[in-house]
Short mmCIF file of C-alpha atoms in Angstrom, two decimals:
data_model
loop_
_atom_site.label_atom_id
_atom_site.label_comp_id
_atom_site.label_asym_id
_atom_site.label_seq_id
_atom_site.Cartn_x
_atom_site.Cartn_y
_atom_site.Cartn_z
CA MET A 1 -21.97 6.21 10.54
CA ARG A 2 -23.19 3.25 8.39
CA SER A 3 -22.08 -0.48 8.24
CA LEU A 4 -19.54 -1.66 5.77
CA PRO A 5 -21.39 -2.71 2.98
CA THR A 6 -21.52 -6.51 2.28
CA ASP A 7 -22.88 -6.34 -1.31
CA PRO A 8 -19.64 -6.07 -3.55
CA THR A 9 -21.08 -3.52 -6.12
CA GLU A 10 -21.93 -1.44 -3.09
CA LEU A 11 -18.40 -1.64 -1.54
CA ARG A 12 -16.94 -0.80 -4.92
CA ALA A 13 -18.71 1.98 -5.31
CA ALA A 14 -17.97 3.33 -1.73
CA TYR A 15 -14.01 2.94 -2.61
CA ALA A 16 -14.26 4.07 -6.38
CA TYR A 17 -11.18 5.74 -7.47
CA PRO A 18 -11.26 9.47 -9.11
CA ASP A 19 -10.52 9.90 -12.65
CA ARG A 20 -7.06 11.12 -12.19
CA PRO A 21 -3.74 9.74 -10.95
CA TRP A 22 -4.38 8.89 -7.25
CA LEU A 23 -2.14 7.24 -4.68
CA ARG A 24 -4.31 5.38 -2.02
CA ALA A 25 -2.57 3.66 1.14
CA ASN A 26 -4.64 0.90 3.09
CA MET A 27 -3.22 0.54 6.53
CA ILE A 28 -4.34 -1.04 9.82
CA SER A 29 -3.87 0.22 13.56
CA SER A 30 -4.62 -0.99 16.94
CA LEU A 31 -6.46 1.46 19.19
CA ASP A 32 -3.05 2.11 20.81
CA GLY A 33 -1.52 2.90 17.59
CA ALA A 34 0.33 -0.14 16.74
CA ALA A 35 0.73 -1.25 12.96
CA TRP A 36 1.00 -4.96 13.67
CA TYR A 37 1.08 -7.53 16.42
CA GLU A 38 4.19 -9.60 16.87
CA THR A 39 5.45 -8.44 13.47
CA ARG A 40 2.23 -9.43 11.51
CA THR A 41 -0.75 -7.25 10.65
CA GLU A 42 -3.20 -9.97 10.27
CA ALA A 43 -3.38 -10.55 13.82
CA LEU A 44 -5.17 -7.12 14.17
CA GLY A 45 -7.71 -7.79 11.21
CA SER A 46 -10.92 -9.43 10.87
CA PRO A 47 -12.90 -11.14 7.87
CA ALA A 48 -14.29 -7.80 6.97
CA ASP A 49 -10.94 -6.03 7.02
CA GLN A 50 -9.77 -8.89 4.67
CA ARG A 51 -12.80 -8.38 2.53
CA LEU A 52 -11.86 -4.80 1.84
CA PHE A 53 -8.10 -5.68 1.62
CA ALA A 54 -9.17 -7.98 -1.44
CA LEU A 55 -11.71 -5.33 -3.08
CA LEU A 56 -8.91 -2.44 -2.61
CA ARG A 57 -6.30 -4.38 -4.60
CA GLU A 58 -8.88 -5.46 -7.23
CA LEU A 59 -9.85 -1.79 -7.94
CA ALA A 60 -6.01 -0.64 -8.24
CA ASP A 61 -3.89 -0.72 -11.30
CA VAL A 62 -0.60 -1.60 -9.26
CA VAL A 63 0.01 -2.50 -5.74
CA ILE A 64 2.86 -0.68 -3.94
CA VAL A 65 4.82 -2.41 -1.07
CA GLY A 66 8.17 -2.06 0.76
CA ALA A 67 10.52 -5.26 0.53
CA GLU A 68 10.76 -5.55 4.25
CA THR A 69 6.95 -5.94 4.11
CA VAL A 70 7.21 -8.50 1.30
CA ARG A 71 9.61 -10.53 3.33
CA VAL A 72 7.89 -10.22 7.01
CA GLU A 73 4.28 -10.86 5.77
CA GLY A 74 5.49 -13.71 3.24
CA TYR A 75 3.99 -11.61 0.05
CA GLY A 76 3.21 -13.69 -3.08
CA PRO A 77 1.73 -12.53 -6.44
CA VAL A 78 -1.61 -10.54 -6.31
CA LYS A 79 -4.43 -12.65 -7.10
CA PRO A 80 -6.35 -11.75 -10.40
CA GLY A 81 -9.55 -10.06 -10.12
CA PRO A 82 -12.89 -10.98 -11.50
CA ASP A 83 -11.33 -9.80 -14.88
CA GLY A 84 -8.64 -12.61 -14.74
CA VAL A 85 -6.15 -10.19 -15.16
CA PRO A 86 -3.17 -10.10 -12.36
CA THR A 87 -2.37 -6.69 -10.72
CA PRO A 88 1.20 -5.97 -10.96
CA LEU A 89 2.96 -5.94 -7.51
CA ALA A 90 5.27 -3.03 -7.43
CA ILE A 91 8.10 -3.57 -4.69
CA VAL A 92 10.01 -0.44 -3.28
CA SER A 93 13.78 -1.49 -2.58
CA ARG A 94 16.97 0.62 -2.49
CA ARG A 95 19.55 -2.24 -2.30
CA LEU A 96 17.45 -4.75 -4.04
CA ASP A 97 18.01 -7.34 -1.47
CA LEU A 98 15.38 -9.66 -2.94
CA ASP A 99 14.96 -13.08 -4.09
CA PHE A 100 14.46 -12.88 -7.82
CA ASP A 101 13.60 -16.67 -7.91
CA ALA A 102 10.67 -16.23 -5.63
CA PRO A 103 7.05 -16.83 -6.66
CA ILE A 104 6.46 -12.89 -6.37
CA PHE A 105 8.71 -12.45 -9.51
CA THR A 106 8.24 -15.95 -11.31
CA ALA A 107 4.37 -16.31 -11.01
CA GLY A 108 2.96 -12.77 -11.52
CA PRO A 109 3.79 -9.28 -13.08
CA ALA A 110 5.91 -7.38 -10.93
CA ILE A 111 7.67 -4.04 -10.86
CA VAL A 112 10.59 -2.93 -9.03
CA LEU A 113 10.86 0.80 -7.86
CA THR A 114 14.33 1.53 -6.93
CA ALA A 115 16.89 4.46 -6.91
CA GLU A 116 19.90 5.25 -8.80
CA THR A 117 22.37 4.37 -6.18
CA ALA A 118 21.07 0.50 -6.17
CA PRO A 119 24.11 -1.81 -6.92
CA ALA A 120 24.37 -2.55 -10.70
CA ASP A 121 24.41 -6.21 -10.58
CA ARG A 122 21.27 -6.18 -8.82
CA LEU A 123 19.61 -3.92 -11.20
CA ARG A 124 20.45 -6.38 -13.98
CA ALA A 125 19.12 -9.26 -11.92
CA ALA A 126 15.92 -7.21 -11.32
CA ALA A 127 15.37 -6.49 -14.85
CA GLU A 128 15.47 -10.20 -15.68
CA ARG A 129 12.38 -10.85 -13.71
CA ALA A 130 10.53 -7.69 -13.20
CA GLU A 131 9.87 -4.17 -15.19
CA VAL A 132 12.49 -1.87 -13.42
CA ILE A 133 11.68 1.91 -12.63
CA VAL A 134 14.41 4.03 -11.41
CA ALA A 135 12.69 6.60 -9.38
CA GLY A 136 15.20 8.80 -7.47
CA ARG A 137 18.90 9.23 -6.72
CA ASP A 138 19.36 8.18 -3.20
CA GLY A 139 16.00 6.82 -2.46
CA VAL A 140 12.39 6.17 -4.12
CA ASP A 141 10.69 9.54 -4.77
CA PHE A 142 6.98 8.87 -4.98
CA GLY A 143 6.41 11.83 -7.00
CA VAL A 144 8.50 10.10 -9.65
CA VAL A 145 6.82 6.77 -9.03
CA ARG A 146 3.25 8.50 -9.43
CA ALA A 147 4.57 10.14 -12.79
CA GLU A 148 6.14 6.87 -14.30
CA LEU A 149 3.45 4.69 -13.54
CA ALA A 150 0.75 7.02 -14.88
CA ALA A 151 2.94 7.28 -17.96
CA ARG A 152 2.32 3.43 -18.18
CA GLY A 153 -1.36 3.77 -17.82
CA HIS A 154 -1.31 3.01 -14.10
CA THR A 155 -3.28 5.60 -12.38
CA ARG A 156 -5.07 4.02 -9.62
CA LEU A 157 -2.31 3.26 -7.09
CA LEU A 158 -2.45 1.28 -3.79
CA CYS A 159 0.21 1.47 -1.18
CA GLU A 160 0.18 -1.27 1.52
CA GLY A 161 3.33 0.06 3.34
CA GLY A 162 5.49 -0.74 5.48
CA PRO A 163 5.53 2.11 7.77
CA SER A 164 8.68 3.56 5.99
CA VAL A 165 7.33 3.35 2.60
CA LEU A 166 4.23 5.03 3.50
CA GLY A 167 6.27 7.69 5.35
CA ARG A 168 8.09 8.38 2.19
CA ALA A 169 4.96 9.02 0.07
CA VAL A 170 4.10 11.38 2.70
CA LEU A 171 7.10 13.17 2.60
CA ASP A 172 7.23 13.35 -0.74
CA GLY A 173 3.65 14.99 -0.84
CA ALA A 174 2.60 12.13 -3.29
CA LEU A 175 -0.15 10.41 -0.95
CA ASP A 176 -3.87 11.21 -2.04
CA GLU A 177 -5.86 9.14 0.38
CA LEU A 178 -5.42 7.09 3.58
CA CYS A 179 -7.63 4.10 4.17
CA LEU A 180 -7.09 3.29 7.88
CA THR A 181 -8.81 0.20 9.61
CA LEU A 182 -8.94 1.11 13.17
CA SER A 183 -8.72 -2.67 15.24
CA PRO A 184 -10.47 -2.82 18.69
CA ALA A 185 -7.28 -4.14 20.13
CA LEU A 186 -4.77 -2.98 22.38
CA VAL A 187 -1.44 -4.81 22.11
CA GLY A 188 1.26 -2.82 24.30
CA GLY A 189 4.89 -3.04 23.67
CA ASP A 190 6.79 -1.01 21.12
CA PRO A 191 5.67 -1.88 17.64
CA SER A 192 5.71 0.45 14.71
CA ARG A 193 3.18 3.19 13.87
CA ILE A 194 1.76 2.97 10.61
CA LEU A 195 3.95 5.84 9.31
CA THR A 196 7.82 6.24 10.17
CA GLY A 197 10.79 8.44 8.86
CA PRO A 198 11.79 11.94 9.63
CA PRO A 199 9.37 14.48 10.76
CA LEU A 200 7.22 16.36 8.34
CA PRO A 201 7.94 20.07 8.00
CA ALA A 202 4.42 20.54 9.30
CA PRO A 203 1.77 18.36 10.21
CA ASP A 204 -0.38 17.15 7.04
CA ARG A 205 -3.87 17.59 7.71
CA MET A 206 -6.20 15.14 6.29
CA ARG A 207 -10.06 15.27 5.55
CA LEU A 208 -12.30 12.53 6.69
CA SER A 209 -14.57 11.72 3.73
CA GLN A 210 -16.05 8.11 4.97
CA ALA A 211 -16.53 6.19 8.07
CA MET A 212 -18.03 2.93 8.41
CA VAL A 213 -18.19 0.10 10.94
CA ASP A 214 -18.24 -3.50 11.32
CA ASP A 215 -18.18 -5.81 14.50
CA ASP A 216 -16.46 -2.96 16.38
CA PHE A 217 -13.86 -2.21 13.66
CA LEU A 218 -13.77 1.16 12.17
CA PHE A 219 -12.99 1.73 8.43
CA LEU A 220 -11.87 5.20 8.05
CA ARG A 221 -11.18 6.77 4.48
CA TYR A 222 -9.26 10.19 4.70
CA VAL A 223 -8.28 12.44 1.63
CA ARG A 224 -5.53 14.95 1.65
CA GLY A 225 -6.58 18.54 1.33
CA ARG A 226 -4.61 20.24 -1.79
#
């Protein structure tokens, strides 16, 4: 096992996307399986974890996140990378219970991923502030999301959760890779795991492709066997 690179070029090479549509998730977990502490993920992190978080965003064409995570974590627009081009933030929401006057919509490019059952008035409001993709009937189908975003030239996709969004991506068979930071912390209580939702028909086995360490934090990269 090697140390997480500090050189940005080496780190980019270690997390480079393949040359095809690819959905990657980036999550953090405590040693006892908690996805957050006191509703926030940052309490589990470290400077190295934040550095990797920024790098994975920089490499992505689109960052996907659930509406509840946007509200709890206080999301704003994704900061532009070294090329100065801002990365669109794609927000998953069935009901579209979102503040379309918030900076996340007014200060950066945004995409809304929703379902056919979304209220018509909220769909119209969303379309005034963002590109809207209807990606399923009763819920957001991540197979449709992958195809629709790829058709727009967005092939390097990064999902930042939350757990129900990641659960749906896995259930839909759309997740290609999981980047998991294992925090050297025990938190107790009953916070969510990194993935929630209905049980899968069978365990979805993934393959460990990379493992690195920094200050007792493990940075694991799993890819899905297809």
